[in-house]
PDB file of C-alpha atoms in Angstrom:
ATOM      1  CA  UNK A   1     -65.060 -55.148 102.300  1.00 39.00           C
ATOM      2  CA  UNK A   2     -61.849 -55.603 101.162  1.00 42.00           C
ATOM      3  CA  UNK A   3     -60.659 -54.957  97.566  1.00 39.00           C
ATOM      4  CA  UNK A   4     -58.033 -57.212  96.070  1.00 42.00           C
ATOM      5  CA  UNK A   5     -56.255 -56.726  92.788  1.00 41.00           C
ATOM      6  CA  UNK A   6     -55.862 -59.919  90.884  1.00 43.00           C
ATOM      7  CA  UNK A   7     -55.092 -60.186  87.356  1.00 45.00           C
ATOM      8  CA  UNK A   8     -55.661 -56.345  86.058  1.00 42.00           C
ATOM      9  CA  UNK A   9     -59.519 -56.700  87.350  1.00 41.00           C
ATOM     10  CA  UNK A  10     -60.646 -55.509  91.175  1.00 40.00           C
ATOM     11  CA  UNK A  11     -62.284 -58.190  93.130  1.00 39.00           C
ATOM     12  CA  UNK A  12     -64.138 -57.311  96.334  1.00 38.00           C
ATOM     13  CA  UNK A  13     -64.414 -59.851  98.866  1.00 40.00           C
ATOM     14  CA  UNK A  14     -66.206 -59.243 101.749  1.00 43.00           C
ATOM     15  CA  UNK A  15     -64.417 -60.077 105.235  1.00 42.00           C
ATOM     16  CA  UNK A  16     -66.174 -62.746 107.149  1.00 45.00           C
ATOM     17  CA  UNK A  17     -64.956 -61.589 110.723  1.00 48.00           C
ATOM     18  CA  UNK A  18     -64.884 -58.726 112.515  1.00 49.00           C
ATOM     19  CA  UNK A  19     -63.658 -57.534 116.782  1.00 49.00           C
ATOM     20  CA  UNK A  20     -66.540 -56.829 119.013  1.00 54.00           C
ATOM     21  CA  UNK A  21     -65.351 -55.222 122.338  1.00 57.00           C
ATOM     22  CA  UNK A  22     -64.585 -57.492 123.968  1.00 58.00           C
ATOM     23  CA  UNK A  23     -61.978 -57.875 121.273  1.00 61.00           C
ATOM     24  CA  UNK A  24     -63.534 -61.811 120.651  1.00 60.00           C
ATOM     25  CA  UNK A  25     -64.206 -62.280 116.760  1.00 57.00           C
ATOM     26  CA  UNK A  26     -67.172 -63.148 115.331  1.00 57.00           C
ATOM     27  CA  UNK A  27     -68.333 -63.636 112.203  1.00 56.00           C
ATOM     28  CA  UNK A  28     -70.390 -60.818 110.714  1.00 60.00           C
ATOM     29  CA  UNK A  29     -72.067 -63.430 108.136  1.00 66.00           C
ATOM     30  CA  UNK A  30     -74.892 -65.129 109.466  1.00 79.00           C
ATOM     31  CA  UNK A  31     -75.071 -68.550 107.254  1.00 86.00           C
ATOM     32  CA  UNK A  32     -77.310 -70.250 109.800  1.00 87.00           C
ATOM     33  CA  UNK A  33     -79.948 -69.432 108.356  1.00 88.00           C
ATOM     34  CA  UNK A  34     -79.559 -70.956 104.840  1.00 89.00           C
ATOM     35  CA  UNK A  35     -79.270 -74.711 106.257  1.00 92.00           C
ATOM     36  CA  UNK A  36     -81.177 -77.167 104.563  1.00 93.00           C
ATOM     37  CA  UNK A  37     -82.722 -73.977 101.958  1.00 93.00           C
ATOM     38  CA  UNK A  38     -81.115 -73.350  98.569  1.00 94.00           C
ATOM     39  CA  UNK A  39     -78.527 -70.944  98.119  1.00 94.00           C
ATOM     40  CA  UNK A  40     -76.751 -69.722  94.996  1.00 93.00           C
ATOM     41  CA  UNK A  41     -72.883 -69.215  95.182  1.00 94.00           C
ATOM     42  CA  UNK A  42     -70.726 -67.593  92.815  1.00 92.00           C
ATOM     43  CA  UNK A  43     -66.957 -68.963  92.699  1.00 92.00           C
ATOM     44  CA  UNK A  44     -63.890 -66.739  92.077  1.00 90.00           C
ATOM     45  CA  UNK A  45     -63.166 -68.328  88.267  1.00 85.00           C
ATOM     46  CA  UNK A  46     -66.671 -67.122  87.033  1.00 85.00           C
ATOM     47  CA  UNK A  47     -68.304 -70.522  88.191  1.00 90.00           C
ATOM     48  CA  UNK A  48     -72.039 -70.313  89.645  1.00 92.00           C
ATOM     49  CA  UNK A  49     -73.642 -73.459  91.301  1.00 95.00           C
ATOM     50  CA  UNK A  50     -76.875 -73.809  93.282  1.00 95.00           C
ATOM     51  CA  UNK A  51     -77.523 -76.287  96.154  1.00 96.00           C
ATOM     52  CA  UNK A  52     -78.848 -76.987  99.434  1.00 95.00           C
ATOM     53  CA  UNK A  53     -76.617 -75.565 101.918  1.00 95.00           C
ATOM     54  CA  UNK A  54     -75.355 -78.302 104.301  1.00 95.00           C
ATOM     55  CA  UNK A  55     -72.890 -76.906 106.729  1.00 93.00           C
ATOM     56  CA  UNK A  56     -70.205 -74.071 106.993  1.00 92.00           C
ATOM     57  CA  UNK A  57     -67.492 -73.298 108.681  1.00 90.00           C
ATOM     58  CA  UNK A  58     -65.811 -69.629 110.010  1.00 87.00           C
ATOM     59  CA  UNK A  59     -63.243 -69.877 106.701  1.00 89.00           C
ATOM     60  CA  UNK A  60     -66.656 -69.621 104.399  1.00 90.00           C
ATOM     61  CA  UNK A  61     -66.293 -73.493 103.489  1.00 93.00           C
ATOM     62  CA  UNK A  62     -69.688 -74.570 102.137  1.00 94.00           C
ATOM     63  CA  UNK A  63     -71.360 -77.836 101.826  1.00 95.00           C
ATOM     64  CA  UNK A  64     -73.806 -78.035  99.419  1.00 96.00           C
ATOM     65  CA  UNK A  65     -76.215 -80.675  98.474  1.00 96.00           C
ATOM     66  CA  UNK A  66     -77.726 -81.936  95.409  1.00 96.00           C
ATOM     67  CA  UNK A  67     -75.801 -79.321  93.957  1.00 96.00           C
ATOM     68  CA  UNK A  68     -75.984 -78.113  90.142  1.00 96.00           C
ATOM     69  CA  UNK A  69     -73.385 -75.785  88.175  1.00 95.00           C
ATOM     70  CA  UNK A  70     -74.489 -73.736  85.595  1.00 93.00           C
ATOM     71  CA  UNK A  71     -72.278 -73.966  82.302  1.00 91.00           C
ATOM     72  CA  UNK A  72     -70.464 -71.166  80.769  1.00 88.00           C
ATOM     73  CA  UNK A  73     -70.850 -69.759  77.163  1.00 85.00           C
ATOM     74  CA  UNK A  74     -68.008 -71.447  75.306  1.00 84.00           C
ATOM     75  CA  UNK A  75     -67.700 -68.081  73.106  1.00 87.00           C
ATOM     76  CA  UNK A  76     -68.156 -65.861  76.221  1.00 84.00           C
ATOM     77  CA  UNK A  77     -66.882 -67.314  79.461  1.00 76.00           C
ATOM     78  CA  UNK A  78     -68.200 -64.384  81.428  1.00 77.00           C
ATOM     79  CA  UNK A  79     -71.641 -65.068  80.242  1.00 83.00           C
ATOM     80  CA  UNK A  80     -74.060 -67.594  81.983  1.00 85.00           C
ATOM     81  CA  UNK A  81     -75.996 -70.519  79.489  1.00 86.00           C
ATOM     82  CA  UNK A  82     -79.129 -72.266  80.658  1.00 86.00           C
ATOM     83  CA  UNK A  83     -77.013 -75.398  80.413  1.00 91.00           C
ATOM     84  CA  UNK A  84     -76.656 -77.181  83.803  1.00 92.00           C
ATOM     85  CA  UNK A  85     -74.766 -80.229  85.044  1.00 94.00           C
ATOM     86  CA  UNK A  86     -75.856 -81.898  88.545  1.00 95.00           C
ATOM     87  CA  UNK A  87     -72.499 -82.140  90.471  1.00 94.00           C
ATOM     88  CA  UNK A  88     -74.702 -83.496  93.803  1.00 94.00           C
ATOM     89  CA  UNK A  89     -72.622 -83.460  97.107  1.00 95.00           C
ATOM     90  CA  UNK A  90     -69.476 -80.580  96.921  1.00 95.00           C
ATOM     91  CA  UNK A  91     -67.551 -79.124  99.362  1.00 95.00           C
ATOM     92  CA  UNK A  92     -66.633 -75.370  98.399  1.00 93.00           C
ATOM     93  CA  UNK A  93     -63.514 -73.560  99.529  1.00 94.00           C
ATOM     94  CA  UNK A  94     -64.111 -71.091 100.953  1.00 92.00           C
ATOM     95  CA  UNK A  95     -60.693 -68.931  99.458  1.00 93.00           C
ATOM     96  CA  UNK A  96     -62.900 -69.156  95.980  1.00 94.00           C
ATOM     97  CA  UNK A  97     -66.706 -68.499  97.680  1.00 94.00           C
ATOM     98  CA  UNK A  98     -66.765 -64.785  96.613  1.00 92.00           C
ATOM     99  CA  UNK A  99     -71.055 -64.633  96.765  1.00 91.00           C
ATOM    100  CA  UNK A 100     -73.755 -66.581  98.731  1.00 91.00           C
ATOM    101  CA  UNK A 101     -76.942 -65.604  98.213  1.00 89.00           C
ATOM    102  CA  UNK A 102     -80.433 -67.303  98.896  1.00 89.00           C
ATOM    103  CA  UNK A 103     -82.881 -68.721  96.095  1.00 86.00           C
ATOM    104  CA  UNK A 104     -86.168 -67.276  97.681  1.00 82.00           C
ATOM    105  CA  UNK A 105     -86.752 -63.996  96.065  1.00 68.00           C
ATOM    106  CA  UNK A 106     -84.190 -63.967  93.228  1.00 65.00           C
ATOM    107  CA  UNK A 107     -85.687 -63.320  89.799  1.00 70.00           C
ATOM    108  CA  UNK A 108     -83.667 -62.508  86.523  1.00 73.00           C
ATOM    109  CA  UNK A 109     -84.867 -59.089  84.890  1.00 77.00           C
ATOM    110  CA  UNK A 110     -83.678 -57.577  82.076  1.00 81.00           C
ATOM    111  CA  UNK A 111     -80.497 -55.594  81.593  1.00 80.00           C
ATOM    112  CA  UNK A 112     -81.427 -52.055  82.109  1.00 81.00           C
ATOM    113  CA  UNK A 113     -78.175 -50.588  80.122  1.00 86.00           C
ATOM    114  CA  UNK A 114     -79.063 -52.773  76.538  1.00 82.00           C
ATOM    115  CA  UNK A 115     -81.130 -51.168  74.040  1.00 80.00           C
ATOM    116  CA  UNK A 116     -84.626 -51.913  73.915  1.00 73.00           C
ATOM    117  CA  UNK A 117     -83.614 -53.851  70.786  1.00 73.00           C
ATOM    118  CA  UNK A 118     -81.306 -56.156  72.148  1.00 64.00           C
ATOM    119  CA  UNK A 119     -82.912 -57.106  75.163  1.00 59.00           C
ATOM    120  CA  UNK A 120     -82.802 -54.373  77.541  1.00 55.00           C
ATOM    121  CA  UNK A 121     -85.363 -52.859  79.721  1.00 53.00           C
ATOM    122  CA  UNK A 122     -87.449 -50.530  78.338  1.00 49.00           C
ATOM    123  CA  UNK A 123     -87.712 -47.327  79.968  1.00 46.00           C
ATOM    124  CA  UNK A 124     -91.121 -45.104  81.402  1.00 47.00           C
ATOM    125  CA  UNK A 125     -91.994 -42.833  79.003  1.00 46.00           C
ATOM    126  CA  UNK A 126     -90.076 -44.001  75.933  1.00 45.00           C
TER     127      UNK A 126
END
């Protein structure tokens, strides 16, 4: 993982490629087996879409199908809305792909450092 500054805030981007002995690179990231399943990616700007992962390439470009963004909070741009807008067939750089992760098995929970009161986990024995 490498950490880069960039505007006063660390962003750690993980290095696709790495030497084996033989001193042949390879890519340490195995996207092959997203094809054709859903995949959420987060883009270096705060953006977040989910799509079908089409194809990829050793530089991390993505191509996504029947792709959706999610919208930003116009008050908070760090914070995610429910708001979506279908975007269908994109092509993602891969100098802004900062997180790919699959759909099967994410679920949102709540934030364990809130309060109770404003929407944060509760915890045992409280």
């Amino acid at each position: 993982v490498r950490v880069k500054l960039s505007g006063g805030r660390r962003v750690a981007r993980l290095t696709a490629v790495y030497a084996t002995m033989s001193g042949k690179k390879e890519t340490v990231l195995d996207l092959g087996k997203f094809i054709d399943k859903g995949v959420r990616v987060k883009l270096s700007g705060g953006r977040e879409v989910t799509g079908t992962l089409k194809g990829f390439d050793q530089l991390l470009n993505l191509v996504l199908d029947e792709c959706v963004e999610f919208l930003r909070d116009l008050d908070d741009p760090l914070k995610i809305t429910d708001q979506t807008r279908s975007l269908g067939l994109i092509v993602c750089r891969g100098t802004s792909v900062m997180v790919v992760s699959g759909l099967d098995g994410m679920e949102e929970i709540a934030n364990p450092f809130l309060p109770p009161d404003e929407g944060g986990a509760v915890m045992a024995g409280e």
